Amino acid sequence: MSVLILAEHDGRQLKQATRQAVGAAQAWGAPVDLLLLGSDTATVAADAATVAGVARVLRVDAPHLAHPLAEDVANVIANLARDYKVVLAAHTAFAKSALPRAAALLDVAMVADAVAITAPNTYVRPMYAGNVHATVQNDEPIQLLTVRATAFAAAGSGGAATVTTLAAPAPSELARWVDESRSVSDRPELASARVVISGGRSLGERFEAVLGPLAQQLGGALGATRAAVDAGFAPNDIQVGQTGTVVAPELYIAAGVSGAAQHLAGMKDSKVIVAINLDPDAAIFQVADYGLVADLFEAVPQLTAALKN
Amino acid sequence: MKALVAVKRVVDHNVHVHIKPDGSAVETAGVKMSVNPFDEIAIEAALRLKESGAVSEIVAVTLGEAASQDVLRHALAMGVDRAVLVEAHGELQPLGVAKLLQAVVAREAPQLVLLGKQAIDDDAGQVGQMLAARLGVGQGTFASVLTVEGGEVRVVREVDGGTETVALKLPAVITADLRLAEPRFVKLPNLMMAKKKPIDTIAADSLGVDYAPRLKQLKLAEPPQRAPGVKVGSVAELVQKLREAKVV
């Protein structure tokens, strides 16, 4: 009995979060199959086959999967899952939509957002915006779960999995993809970036102008507080927090961030946290490894310049 | 068109939660409870659909002990037409909740079911998807814009790296994200009037549904604490520390 992982990709390569899900799957010490849905997926299948620890890539390729809908993805998973002991995915918007649906089709409970796997059926998962960690035992015959990608080491390359093509079920026709609006950026993806530079509402219209050069210098992604997003200074898809993206980079720099619980829930597992804030009593300083009480409009450009040298 | 809104009673989002000394549960005795904020957004979205003429009746439903009536009163005060309490005792988990809601949907036959994308207590985010699966209908998760037109509902969804628009056949299940709507302020007279409105009560056990918990919660604990940090005096000192930590 092996592990099935729902893969996520951009049409060319696997997302980093999927490599981390493969890392998490090593907890079972069982063969790992990657389920790859899409249209015209030969290139990404070739990439997936090189992921260390993957035995087989199961490719389900059809025009109607070019933008895979949860209704269709869940049907594919439910059809395959009975041959597996474990079905897992990284806790992304894609998997969060499809896996619970598949679980209900299979009539099994699932565990969301596991940050640790302590036994083959026992998981630690955050609740209450990360203020409580629950240890949960799942006795269902098929273990369905999503994992917090940043809590697990990414699988490397050097694998040589076989690629098997499976027939795609007919579209559910319950839902229709209309269009999408994805932010185009040459910065790394927020959820898996090594460095994240985050800003709060106080940056105002200068959000990009102040933080952009520092992100550029460090090869990092930009993040924002909910307040900065609500005020229209940053797009919603870079919101870090309980209601946005959860990140755990090697370095998190919070500039003008107060440290609301909602935001802390999304970043406090970062390895090194730097806070730059004028208010010495800001809650962010309680989680920061290095705190600098300063005007960010002066300190951030100085930091950018200093790192160039 | 009828809309059903499912709401959950949770520890108020302003309360700092405490774990019981034996690690079995979060302390809820004497703690302020409220409507799950994402469900409140779903209520507001339903009210706006009614105000625009797309929805004719809104029914709010919750599951739990008699005390859960207070979140239904809140929904009534916001403006929903009717309220249903499915009286259930003991722990409810997402799959069981989806099954109970499915039974309520069978009675009420709504065209649209709305609920929050997740509850802020367990943060599981599964009920909407599980309900949609069990009903065999489409799902619009993490909705930030909702429009009903020509027998389908269009949903702009918040996804990683941007948004996506899907069109769902009706009936459908929608889960509300933060930006779908800003819940209205409940005025005191509305709250007083809502106290007098009847609430239908259904015993969960009369619905013929197996909603027993499937997952065993072994223990709750506080997450590991971070070691205390240091304040640096200047940008130069910060750069030096970051270089020592080998992160730049």
PDB file of C-alpha atoms in Angstrom, chain B residues 27 93 110 113 124 127 157 167 188 191 219 231 236 239 243:
ATOM      1  CA  GLU B  27     -11.811  26.470  27.829  1.00  0.00           C
ATOM      2  CA  GLN B  93     -16.569  17.184  12.990  1.00  0.00           C
ATOM      3  CA  PRO B 110     -32.299  25.896  -1.274  1.00  0.00           C
ATOM      4  CA  VAL B 113     -25.943  27.262   0.295  1.00  0.00           C
ATOM      5  CA  ALA B 124     -10.413  22.918   9.182  1.00  0.00           C
ATOM      6  CA  VAL B 127     -17.570  21.573   5.496  1.00  0.00           C
ATOM      7  CA  ARG B 157     -12.313  32.848  -5.958  1.00  0.00           C
ATOM      8  CA  ALA B 167     -19.500  29.604 -13.100  1.00  0.00           C
ATOM      9  CA  LEU B 188     -30.360  47.145  19.016  1.00  0.00           C
ATOM     10  CA  LEU B 191     -31.696  42.450  18.094  1.00  0.00           C
ATOM     11  CA  LYS B 219      -4.388  16.348  23.163  1.00  0.00           C
ATOM     12  CA  LYS B 231      16.780  44.789  19.927  1.00  0.00           C
ATOM     13  CA  ALA B 236      24.589  48.388  10.605  1.00  0.00           C
ATOM     14  CA  VAL B 239      23.154  43.686   8.977  1.00  0.00           C
ATOM     15  CA  ARG B 243      25.313  37.986   8.358  1.00  0.00           C
TER      16      ARG B 243
END
